[in-house]
């Protein structure tokens, strides 16, 4: 059984290697940096606490991705139905605003309106370039479900913009 | 450009807002628990289940086992919406068992649901997109919980229907949409962005006529997300929660028949809704005489309960129910305020527990299943 230091060192190393990718994943999902960072911190703390029971430590990144997606789902639920929040809203930077990326904002807003499985599948597939197998493992579904969710997600997202899926 | 390419471009632009140098250091807890997975699962699951039972059932003066429901206890059906779904419809459930009795398909995906006082008429709002085009459907249920009639409220409405909450007057004649209401804010309204006005929108369900009350611009921004509008019994007074830049929270009343469109001057304070570390986070109900309000009260650690509060003095007079520590909880009252549907996500998985609170008793709806994010009855 590893020592406390082993777990701490390993999880810290994983954080150094993957935190940025995971915060970015959470940011795309929830659109708010502070929430994204909170979700990722919670995921690593969860991994640290459960380290001894983790059967396949080589799949720690998969566990972290799953945990981040769950955390984002919870954050989106809270945001929608928790009436008050002390957190500031996502405010675009001046540069971001200057570039006038209205289309990008619309795409992301539409993405966040998709059912969560479609939303997550699209982001993992087309933004993070994960394979169908990796996505299936992360989301705990079959490859067939990944294909189906990707197709439905593309179609729904396209429909929101009046485009044919092609 | 194909939609996946647009998604990739949009997401990557969003992602570059965070760089490696921006990340805060990992803060691991000092002590790490060491249960194995096999021991951890029951260790977590059992206390959670026990907690749900105890928190709801052991209210002061209540027996642990609630009496059986009778036919007249609350509305017969409730309607749920899936969490964050743009393409899914609504589901109708039996309010005693939780069993699904019907589905209400959507064109885009319903984002809001509210029930009129007749317990059979529901209003469902969805954004047909692509740009701020909200439609509202009126659905009437038959006695067996299936859909008897469905019609559209005239018109399309330009705001972000996913924010805040929709309320319908008891007679079903008027809808209110409340996003964030901050009395000292700069509403970052951008019609192209579908920005929810910082204020209240009222829609007449027969004509589709719309009226908006906004908060005038002010340099201090206080973000809020849900004004929790609730119609008074007279069908013209709208109660809602408002936040102030100094962290005050107040329940306010708006006379929706009076003139003016400046919410800051048109609405009156009913009572302050902050008590030290506790504050109201949702307005659930107002009695017909406007003297007692039912609100969700939470502390800074998000320990929450449903409480009755006296108007004018703001005195907390009664705890209706403590809400269990959960990942997410939604409480939705019926028109009388005596019966509430509770949707609870106890943990990280997607499982939702549905139950109802009647006069302080919690009953789990055992035949309920679904990933609901909203409910009304």
Coordinates of N, CA, C and O in Angstrom, one line a residue, chain A residues 1-4 7-8 11-12 15-16 19-20 23-24 27-28 31 33 37-38 41 44-45 48-54 70 73-74 77-81 83-89 96 101-109 111-117 119 122 126-129 154 156-161 163 166, chain B residues 1-4 6-20 22-30 32-34 37 40 81-87 107-108 111 127 130-131 162 181 190 192-193 221 223-226 228 241-243 249 279-282 300 302 327-328 330 348 350 352 371-374:
Chain A
X1 N 0.9 -1.2 0.0 CA 0.0 0.0 0.0 C 0.9 1.3 0.0 O 1.8 1.3 0.8
X2 N 0.6 2.2 -0.8 CA 1.5 3.3 -0.9 C 1.4 4.2 0.3 O 0.4 4.2 1.0
X3 N 2.4 5.0 0.6 CA 2.4 5.9 1.7 C 1.5 7.1 1.4 O 1.2 7.3 0.2
X4 N 1.2 7.9 2.4 CA 0.5 9.1 2.2 C 1.3 10.0 1.2 O 0.7 10.6 0.3
X7 N 0.8 8.9 -2.5 CA -0.4 9.4 -3.1 C -0.4 10.9 -3.3 O -0.8 11.3 -4.4
X8 N 0.1 11.6 -2.4 CA 0.1 13.1 -2.5 C 1.0 13.4 -3.7 O 0.7 14.3 -4.6
X11 N -0.7 12.3 -7.1 CA -1.8 13.2 -7.4 C -1.4 14.6 -7.8 O -1.9 15.2 -8.7
X12 N -0.4 15.1 -7.1 CA 0.2 16.4 -7.4 C 0.8 16.4 -8.8 O 0.7 17.4 -9.6
X15 N -1.8 16.5 -11.3 CA -2.4 17.9 -11.4 C -1.5 18.7 -12.3 O -2.0 19.5 -13.1
X16 N -0.2 18.6 -12.1 CA 0.7 19.4 -12.9 C 0.6 19.1 -14.4 O 0.6 19.9 -15.2
X19 N -4.1 19.4 -15.1 CA -5.0 20.3 -14.6 C -5.5 21.3 -15.7 O -6.7 21.6 -15.7
X20 N -4.6 21.8 -16.5 CA -4.9 22.8 -17.5 C -6.0 22.2 -18.4 O -7.0 22.9 -18.7
X23 N -9.3 21.9 -16.6 CA -9.9 23.2 -16.3 C -10.6 23.7 -17.6 O -11.7 24.3 -17.6
X24 N -9.8 23.5 -18.7 CA -10.4 24.0 -20.0 C -11.6 23.2 -20.4 O -12.6 23.7 -20.9
X27 N -14.3 24.5 -18.3 CA -14.6 25.9 -18.7 C -15.6 25.9 -19.9 O -16.6 26.6 -20.0
X28 N -15.3 25.0 -20.8 CA -16.2 24.9 -22.0 C -17.6 24.4 -21.5 O -18.6 24.9 -22.0
X31 N -18.6 27.5 -18.6 CA -18.5 28.9 -19.1 C -18.0 29.9 -18.0 O -18.1 31.1 -18.2
X33 N -14.9 30.6 -15.2 CA -13.6 30.1 -14.8 C -13.5 29.6 -13.4 O -12.9 28.6 -13.1
X37 N -12.5 25.9 -12.1 CA -11.3 25.5 -11.3 C -11.8 24.8 -10.0 O -11.1 23.9 -9.6
X38 N -12.9 25.2 -9.5 CA -13.5 24.5 -8.3 C -13.8 23.1 -8.6 O -13.4 22.2 -7.9
X41 N -10.5 21.1 -8.9 CA -9.9 20.9 -7.6 C -10.6 19.8 -6.9 O -10.0 18.9 -6.3
X44 N -9.6 16.4 -8.2 CA -8.3 15.9 -7.7 C -8.4 15.5 -6.2 O -7.7 14.5 -5.8
X45 N -9.1 16.3 -5.5 CA -9.2 15.9 -4.0 C -10.0 14.6 -3.9 O -9.6 13.7 -3.1
X48 N -7.5 11.8 -4.7 CA -6.6 11.7 -3.6 C -7.2 10.9 -2.5 O -6.6 10.0 -1.9
X49 N -8.4 11.2 -2.2 CA -9.1 10.5 -1.1 C -9.4 9.0 -1.4 O -9.4 8.2 -0.5
X50 N -9.6 8.8 -2.7 CA -9.9 7.4 -3.1 C -8.8 6.6 -3.7 O -9.0 5.6 -4.2
X51 N -7.6 7.2 -3.5 CA -6.4 6.6 -4.2 C -6.2 5.2 -3.9 O -6.0 4.3 -4.8
X52 N -6.3 4.8 -2.6 CA -6.0 3.4 -2.2 C -7.0 2.4 -2.8 O -6.7 1.3 -3.0
X53 N -8.2 2.9 -3.0 CA -9.2 2.0 -3.6 C -9.3 1.9 -5.1 O -10.1 1.2 -5.7
X54 N -8.5 2.8 -5.7 CA -8.5 2.8 -7.2 C -7.8 1.6 -7.8 O -6.7 1.4 -7.6
X70 N -19.0 15.1 -14.2 CA -20.1 15.1 -13.1 C -20.1 16.4 -12.4 O -21.2 16.9 -12.1
X73 N -21.8 19.0 -14.4 CA -23.3 18.8 -14.5 C -24.0 19.3 -13.2 O -25.0 20.0 -13.3
X74 N -23.3 19.0 -12.1 CA -23.9 19.6 -10.9 C -23.9 21.1 -10.8 O -24.8 21.7 -10.4
X77 N -26.6 22.5 -12.9 CA -27.9 22.4 -12.2 C -28.0 23.4 -11.2 O -29.0 24.1 -11.1
X78 N -27.0 23.6 -10.4 CA -27.1 24.6 -9.3 C -27.2 26.0 -9.9 O -28.0 26.8 -9.4
X79 N -26.5 26.3 -11.0 CA -26.6 27.6 -11.6 C -28.0 27.9 -12.0 O -28.5 29.0 -11.9
X80 N -28.7 26.9 -12.6 CA -30.0 27.1 -13.1 C -31.0 27.3 -12.0 O -32.0 28.0 -12.2
X81 N -30.9 26.5 -11.0 CA -32.0 26.5 -10.0 C -31.6 27.0 -8.6 O -32.5 27.0 -7.8
X83 N -31.2 30.1 -6.7 CA -31.6 31.4 -7.0 C -30.5 32.5 -6.9 O -30.4 33.4 -7.7
X84 N -29.7 32.4 -5.9 CA -28.7 33.4 -5.7 C -27.3 32.8 -5.8 O -27.1 31.7 -5.4
X85 N -26.4 33.6 -6.3 CA -25.0 33.2 -6.3 C -24.1 34.4 -5.9 O -24.4 35.5 -6.2
X86 N -23.1 34.1 -5.2 CA -22.2 35.2 -4.8 C -21.0 35.3 -5.9 O -20.2 36.1 -5.7
X87 N -21.1 34.4 -6.8 CA -20.0 34.4 -7.8 C -20.3 35.4 -8.9 O -21.4 35.5 -9.4
X88 N -19.2 36.0 -9.4 CA -19.5 36.9 -10.6 C -19.8 36.2 -11.8 O -19.4 35.0 -12.0
X89 N -20.5 36.8 -12.7 CA -20.8 36.1 -14.0 C -19.6 36.0 -14.9 O -18.6 36.8 -14.6
X96 N -11.6 39.9 -26.1 CA -12.7 38.9 -26.6 C -13.9 39.7 -27.1 O -14.4 39.4 -28.2
X101 N -16.9 38.0 -31.1 CA -17.2 36.6 -31.4 C -18.6 36.2 -31.0 O -18.8 35.3 -30.3
X102 N -19.5 36.9 -31.6 CA -20.9 36.5 -31.3 C -21.2 35.1 -31.7 O -22.0 34.4 -31.0
X103 N -20.7 34.7 -32.8 CA -21.0 33.4 -33.3 C -20.5 32.3 -32.3 O -21.2 31.4 -32.0
X104 N -19.3 32.5 -31.8 CA -18.7 31.6 -30.9 C -19.6 31.5 -29.6 O -19.8 30.4 -29.0
X105 N -20.0 32.7 -29.1 CA -20.8 32.7 -27.9 C -22.1 31.9 -28.2 O -22.6 31.2 -27.3
X106 N -22.7 32.1 -29.3 CA -23.9 31.4 -29.6 C -23.7 29.9 -29.7 O -24.6 29.2 -29.2
X107 N -22.6 29.5 -30.3 CA -22.4 28.1 -30.4 C -22.3 27.5 -28.9 O -22.8 26.4 -28.6
X108 N -21.5 28.2 -28.1 CA -21.3 27.6 -26.7 C -22.6 27.7 -25.9 O -22.9 26.8 -25.1
X109 N -23.4 28.7 -26.1 CA -24.7 28.8 -25.4 C -25.6 27.6 -25.9 O -26.2 27.0 -25.1
X111 N -24.5 24.8 -27.1 CA -24.0 23.6 -26.6 C -24.5 23.3 -25.2 O -24.8 22.2 -24.9
X112 N -24.5 24.3 -24.4 CA -24.9 24.1 -23.0 C -26.4 23.9 -22.8 O -26.9 23.6 -21.8
X113 N -27.1 24.0 -23.9 CA -28.6 23.7 -23.9 C -28.8 22.2 -24.3 O -30.0 21.7 -24.3
X114 N -27.8 21.6 -24.8 CA -28.0 20.2 -25.2 C -28.1 19.3 -24.0 O -27.7 19.6 -22.9
X115 N -28.8 18.1 -24.2 CA -28.8 17.1 -23.1 C -27.3 16.8 -22.7 O -26.4 16.8 -23.6
X116 N -27.0 16.6 -21.5 CA -25.6 16.6 -21.0 C -24.8 15.5 -21.7 O -23.6 15.7 -22.0
X117 N -25.4 14.3 -22.0 CA -24.6 13.3 -22.7 C -24.2 13.7 -24.1 O -23.1 13.4 -24.5
X119 N -23.9 16.8 -25.1 CA -22.9 17.9 -24.9 C -21.5 17.4 -24.6 O -20.5 17.8 -25.2
X122 N -19.9 15.6 -27.6 CA -19.4 16.5 -28.6 C -18.1 17.2 -28.2 O -17.1 17.3 -29.0
X126 N -14.9 16.4 -30.4 CA -14.5 17.4 -31.4 C -13.6 18.5 -30.8 O -12.9 19.2 -31.6
X127 N -13.6 18.7 -29.5 CA -12.7 19.7 -29.0 C -11.5 19.1 -28.4 O -10.3 19.5 -28.6
X128 N -11.6 17.9 -27.7 CA -10.4 17.3 -27.1 C -9.9 16.1 -27.9 O -9.0 15.5 -27.5
X129 N -10.6 15.8 -29.0 CA -10.1 14.8 -29.9 C -9.9 13.4 -29.3 O -9.0 12.7 -29.6
X154 N -24.7 16.5 -32.9 CA -24.3 17.3 -34.1 C -25.6 17.8 -34.7 O -25.8 19.0 -35.1
X156 N -28.6 18.2 -33.4 CA -29.3 19.1 -32.6 C -28.7 20.5 -32.6 O -29.3 21.5 -32.7
X157 N -27.3 20.4 -32.5 CA -26.6 21.7 -32.5 C -26.8 22.4 -33.9 O -27.0 23.6 -34.0
X158 N -26.7 21.6 -34.9 CA -26.9 22.2 -36.3 C -28.3 22.7 -36.4 O -28.5 23.8 -37.0
X159 N -29.3 22.0 -35.9 CA -30.6 22.5 -36.0 C -30.9 23.8 -35.3 O -31.6 24.7 -35.8
X160 N -30.2 24.0 -34.2 CA -30.3 25.2 -33.5 C -29.8 26.4 -34.3 O -30.1 27.6 -34.0
X161 N -28.9 26.1 -35.3 CA -28.4 27.2 -36.1 C -29.0 27.1 -37.5 O -28.5 27.7 -38.4
X163 N -28.9 24.7 -39.6 CA -28.0 24.0 -40.6 C -28.3 22.6 -40.7 O -28.8 22.0 -39.8
X166 N -24.0 17.8 -41.9 CA -23.4 17.2 -43.1 C -22.0 16.8 -42.9 O -21.2 17.0 -42.2
Chain B
X1 N -19.6 26.3 -42.8 CA -18.7 25.6 -42.0 C -19.4 24.5 -41.2 O -20.5 24.8 -40.7
X2 N -18.9 23.3 -41.1 CA -19.6 22.2 -40.4 C -19.8 22.6 -38.9 O -18.9 23.3 -38.4
X3 N -20.8 22.1 -38.3 CA -21.1 22.5 -36.9 C -20.0 22.1 -36.0 O -19.6 22.8 -35.0
X4 N -19.4 20.9 -36.2 CA -18.3 20.5 -35.3 C -17.1 21.4 -35.4 O -16.4 21.6 -34.4
X6 N -17.3 24.6 -36.1 CA -17.7 25.9 -35.3 C -17.6 25.6 -33.8 O -17.2 26.5 -33.1
X7 N -18.0 24.5 -33.4 CA -17.9 24.1 -32.0 C -16.4 24.2 -31.6 O -16.0 24.7 -30.5
X8 N -15.5 23.5 -32.4 CA -14.1 23.5 -32.0 C -13.5 24.9 -31.9 O -12.8 25.2 -31.0
X9 N -13.8 25.7 -32.9 CA -13.3 27.1 -32.9 C -13.8 27.9 -31.7 O -13.1 28.6 -31.0
X10 N -15.1 27.7 -31.4 CA -15.7 28.5 -30.2 C -15.1 28.0 -28.9 O -14.7 28.8 -28.1
X11 N -15.0 26.7 -28.8 CA -14.4 26.1 -27.5 C -13.0 26.5 -27.3 O -12.6 26.8 -26.2
X12 N -12.2 26.5 -28.4 CA -10.8 26.8 -28.3 C -10.6 28.2 -27.9 O -9.7 28.6 -27.2
X13 N -11.5 29.1 -28.5 CA -11.4 30.5 -28.1 C -11.7 30.7 -26.6 O -11.0 31.4 -25.9
X14 N -12.6 29.9 -26.1 CA -13.0 30.0 -24.7 C -11.8 29.4 -23.9 O -11.5 30.0 -22.8
X15 N -11.2 28.4 -24.3 CA -10.2 27.7 -23.5 C -8.9 28.5 -23.3 O -8.3 28.4 -22.3
X16 N -8.6 29.3 -24.3 CA -7.3 30.1 -24.2 C -7.4 31.2 -23.1 O -6.4 31.8 -22.8
X17 N -8.6 31.3 -22.6 CA -8.8 32.3 -21.4 C -8.0 31.8 -20.2 O -7.7 32.5 -19.3
X18 N -7.7 30.5 -20.2 CA -7.0 30.0 -19.0 C -5.6 29.4 -19.5 O -5.6 28.6 -20.4
X19 N -4.5 29.8 -18.9 CA -3.2 29.3 -19.2 C -2.7 28.6 -18.0 O -3.2 28.7 -16.9
X20 N -1.6 27.8 -18.2 CA -0.9 27.1 -17.1 C -0.6 28.0 -15.9 O -0.8 27.7 -14.8
X22 N -2.1 30.5 -14.9 CA -3.3 31.0 -14.2 C -3.8 30.0 -13.1 O -4.6 30.4 -12.3
X23 N -3.4 28.8 -13.2 CA -4.0 27.8 -12.4 C -3.5 28.0 -10.9 O -2.4 28.2 -10.6
X24 N -4.5 27.8 -10.0 CA -4.1 27.9 -8.6 C -3.5 26.6 -8.2 O -3.9 25.5 -8.8
X25 N -2.7 26.6 -7.1 CA -2.1 25.3 -6.7 C -3.1 24.4 -6.2 O -4.2 24.8 -5.7
X26 N -2.8 23.1 -6.3 CA -3.7 22.1 -5.8 C -3.7 22.1 -4.3 O -2.6 22.1 -3.7
X27 N -4.8 22.2 -3.6 CA -4.9 22.2 -2.2 C -5.5 20.9 -1.7 O -6.7 20.7 -1.6
X28 N -4.6 19.9 -1.4 CA -5.1 18.6 -0.9 C -5.4 18.7 0.6 O -4.8 19.5 1.3
X29 N -6.4 17.9 1.1 CA -6.7 17.9 2.5 C -5.5 17.4 3.3 O -4.7 16.6 2.7
X30 N -5.4 17.7 4.5 CA -4.3 17.2 5.4 C -4.4 15.8 5.6 O -3.4 15.1 5.7
X32 N -6.1 12.0 4.8 CA -6.8 11.3 3.7 C -7.5 10.1 4.3 O -6.9 9.3 4.9
X33 N -8.8 9.9 4.0 CA -9.4 8.7 4.5 C -9.0 7.6 3.6 O -8.7 7.7 2.4
X34 N -9.0 6.4 4.2 CA -8.5 5.2 3.4 C -9.4 4.1 3.3 O -9.0 2.9 3.2
X37 N -12.8 0.8 -2.0 CA -14.0 1.0 -2.7 C -15.1 0.2 -2.1 O -16.2 0.7 -2.0
X40 N -16.2 1.7 0.9 CA -16.7 3.1 0.8 C -18.1 3.2 0.3 O -18.9 4.0 0.7
X81 N -39.1 18.5 -16.2 CA -38.3 18.7 -17.4 C -36.9 18.1 -17.2 O -36.4 18.1 -16.1
X82 N -36.3 17.5 -18.2 CA -35.0 17.0 -18.0 C -34.0 18.1 -17.8 O -34.2 19.2 -18.2
X83 N -32.9 17.8 -17.1 CA -31.9 18.8 -16.8 C -31.2 19.3 -18.0 O -30.6 18.5 -18.7
X84 N -31.2 20.6 -18.3 CA -30.4 21.2 -19.3 C -30.6 20.6 -20.7 O -29.7 20.7 -21.5
X85 N -31.8 20.1 -21.0 CA -31.9 19.5 -22.3 C -32.6 20.4 -23.3 O -33.7 21.0 -23.1
X86 N -32.0 20.6 -24.5 CA -32.6 21.5 -25.5 C -33.5 20.8 -26.4 O -34.2 21.4 -27.2
X87 N -33.5 19.5 -26.4 CA -34.2 18.8 -27.4 C -35.2 17.8 -26.8 O -35.9 17.1 -27.5
X107 N -40.6 21.0 -29.4 CA -40.0 21.3 -30.7 C -38.5 21.5 -30.5 O -37.7 20.9 -31.3
X108 N -38.2 22.3 -29.6 CA -36.7 22.5 -29.3 C -36.4 21.8 -28.0 O -35.8 20.7 -28.0
X111 N -37.6 24.6 -21.3 CA -36.7 25.1 -20.2 C -37.4 25.5 -19.0 O -36.7 25.7 -17.9
X127 N -37.1 27.8 -26.0 CA -36.5 28.8 -27.0 C -36.4 28.0 -28.3 O -35.6 27.0 -28.4
X130 N -32.9 30.3 -33.7 CA -31.5 30.4 -33.1 C -31.3 31.6 -32.3 O -30.3 31.7 -31.5
X131 N -32.2 32.6 -32.4 CA -31.9 33.8 -31.6 C -33.1 34.3 -30.8 O -34.0 34.9 -31.3
X162 N -33.7 30.1 -20.3 CA -33.1 29.2 -19.5 C -32.7 29.8 -18.1 O -32.4 29.1 -17.2
X181 N -32.7 39.7 -10.5 CA -33.1 41.1 -10.2 C -32.2 41.7 -9.2 O -32.1 41.3 -8.1
X190 N -27.9 42.3 -24.1 CA -27.5 42.4 -25.5 C -28.5 41.5 -26.2 O -28.6 40.3 -26.0
X192 N -28.8 40.4 -29.0 CA -28.2 39.3 -29.8 C -27.7 38.2 -28.9 O -27.6 37.1 -29.3
X193 N -27.4 38.6 -27.7 CA -26.9 37.6 -26.7 C -28.1 36.9 -26.0 O -27.9 36.2 -25.0
X221 N -22.4 46.0 -9.9 CA -23.0 44.8 -10.5 C -23.2 43.8 -9.4 O -22.2 43.4 -8.8
X223 N -24.5 40.1 -9.3 CA -25.1 39.0 -10.1 C -26.1 38.1 -9.3 O -25.8 37.7 -8.2
X224 N -27.2 37.9 -9.9 CA -28.2 37.0 -9.3 C -28.8 36.2 -10.5 O -28.6 36.6 -11.7
X225 N -29.4 35.1 -10.2 CA -29.8 34.3 -11.3 C -31.3 33.9 -11.3 O -31.8 33.4 -12.2
X226 N -32.0 34.2 -10.2 CA -33.4 33.8 -10.2 C -34.1 34.7 -9.2 O -33.9 34.7 -8.0
X228 N -37.2 34.3 -8.6 CA -38.2 33.5 -7.9 C -39.6 34.2 -7.9 O -40.2 34.4 -6.9
X241 N -37.7 38.1 -5.4 CA -36.6 38.3 -4.6 C -35.7 39.3 -5.3 O -35.5 39.2 -6.5
X242 N -35.1 40.2 -4.6 CA -34.1 41.1 -5.2 C -32.9 41.2 -4.4 O -32.9 41.1 -3.2
X243 N -31.7 41.4 -5.0 CA -30.5 41.5 -4.3 C -29.9 42.9 -4.4 O -30.2 43.6 -5.4
X249 N -30.8 41.1 0.8 CA -31.8 40.4 0.0 C -33.2 40.8 0.5 O -33.4 40.9 1.7
X279 N -29.8 33.6 4.5 CA -30.6 34.5 3.6 C -31.5 33.7 2.8 O -31.3 32.5 2.6
X280 N -32.6 34.3 2.3 CA -33.5 33.6 1.4 C -32.9 33.4 0.1 O -32.3 34.3 -0.5
X281 N -33.0 32.2 -0.4 CA -32.4 32.0 -1.8 C -33.5 31.6 -2.8 O -33.2 31.4 -3.9
X282 N -34.7 31.5 -2.3 CA -35.8 31.2 -3.3 C -37.1 31.6 -2.6 O -37.3 31.4 -1.4
X300 N -24.2 30.1 4.6 CA -23.1 30.2 3.7 C -22.6 28.9 3.2 O -21.9 28.7 2.2
X302 N -24.4 26.4 2.5 CA -25.5 25.9 1.7 C -26.3 24.8 2.4 O -26.8 23.9 1.9
X327 N -26.2 17.0 -3.4 CA -25.5 17.7 -4.4 C -26.4 18.8 -5.1 O -25.9 19.8 -5.5
X328 N -27.6 18.6 -5.1 CA -28.6 19.5 -5.8 C -30.0 19.2 -5.3 O -30.3 18.0 -5.1
X330 N -34.1 20.6 -5.6 CA -35.1 21.5 -6.1 C -36.4 21.3 -5.4 O -36.9 20.2 -5.2
X348 N -22.8 12.2 -6.7 CA -22.2 12.6 -8.0 C -22.8 11.9 -9.2 O -22.7 12.4 -10.3
X350 N -26.0 10.4 -11.6 CA -27.1 11.2 -12.1 C -28.4 10.9 -11.5 O -29.5 11.4 -11.9
X352 N -31.7 10.8 -9.6 CA -32.5 11.8 -8.9 C -33.5 11.1 -8.1 O -34.2 10.2 -8.5
X371 N -34.1 12.1 -15.1 CA -33.0 13.1 -14.9 C -33.6 14.5 -14.8 O -33.2 15.3 -15.6
X372 N -34.5 14.7 -14.0 CA -35.2 16.0 -14.0 C -34.4 17.1 -13.5 O -33.6 17.0 -12.6
X373 N -34.7 18.3 -14.1 CA -34.0 19.5 -13.6 C -35.0 20.5 -13.2 O -34.6 21.6 -12.8
X374 N -36.3 20.3 -13.4 CA -37.3 21.2 -13.0 C -38.6 20.5 -12.9 O -38.8 19.4 -13.4

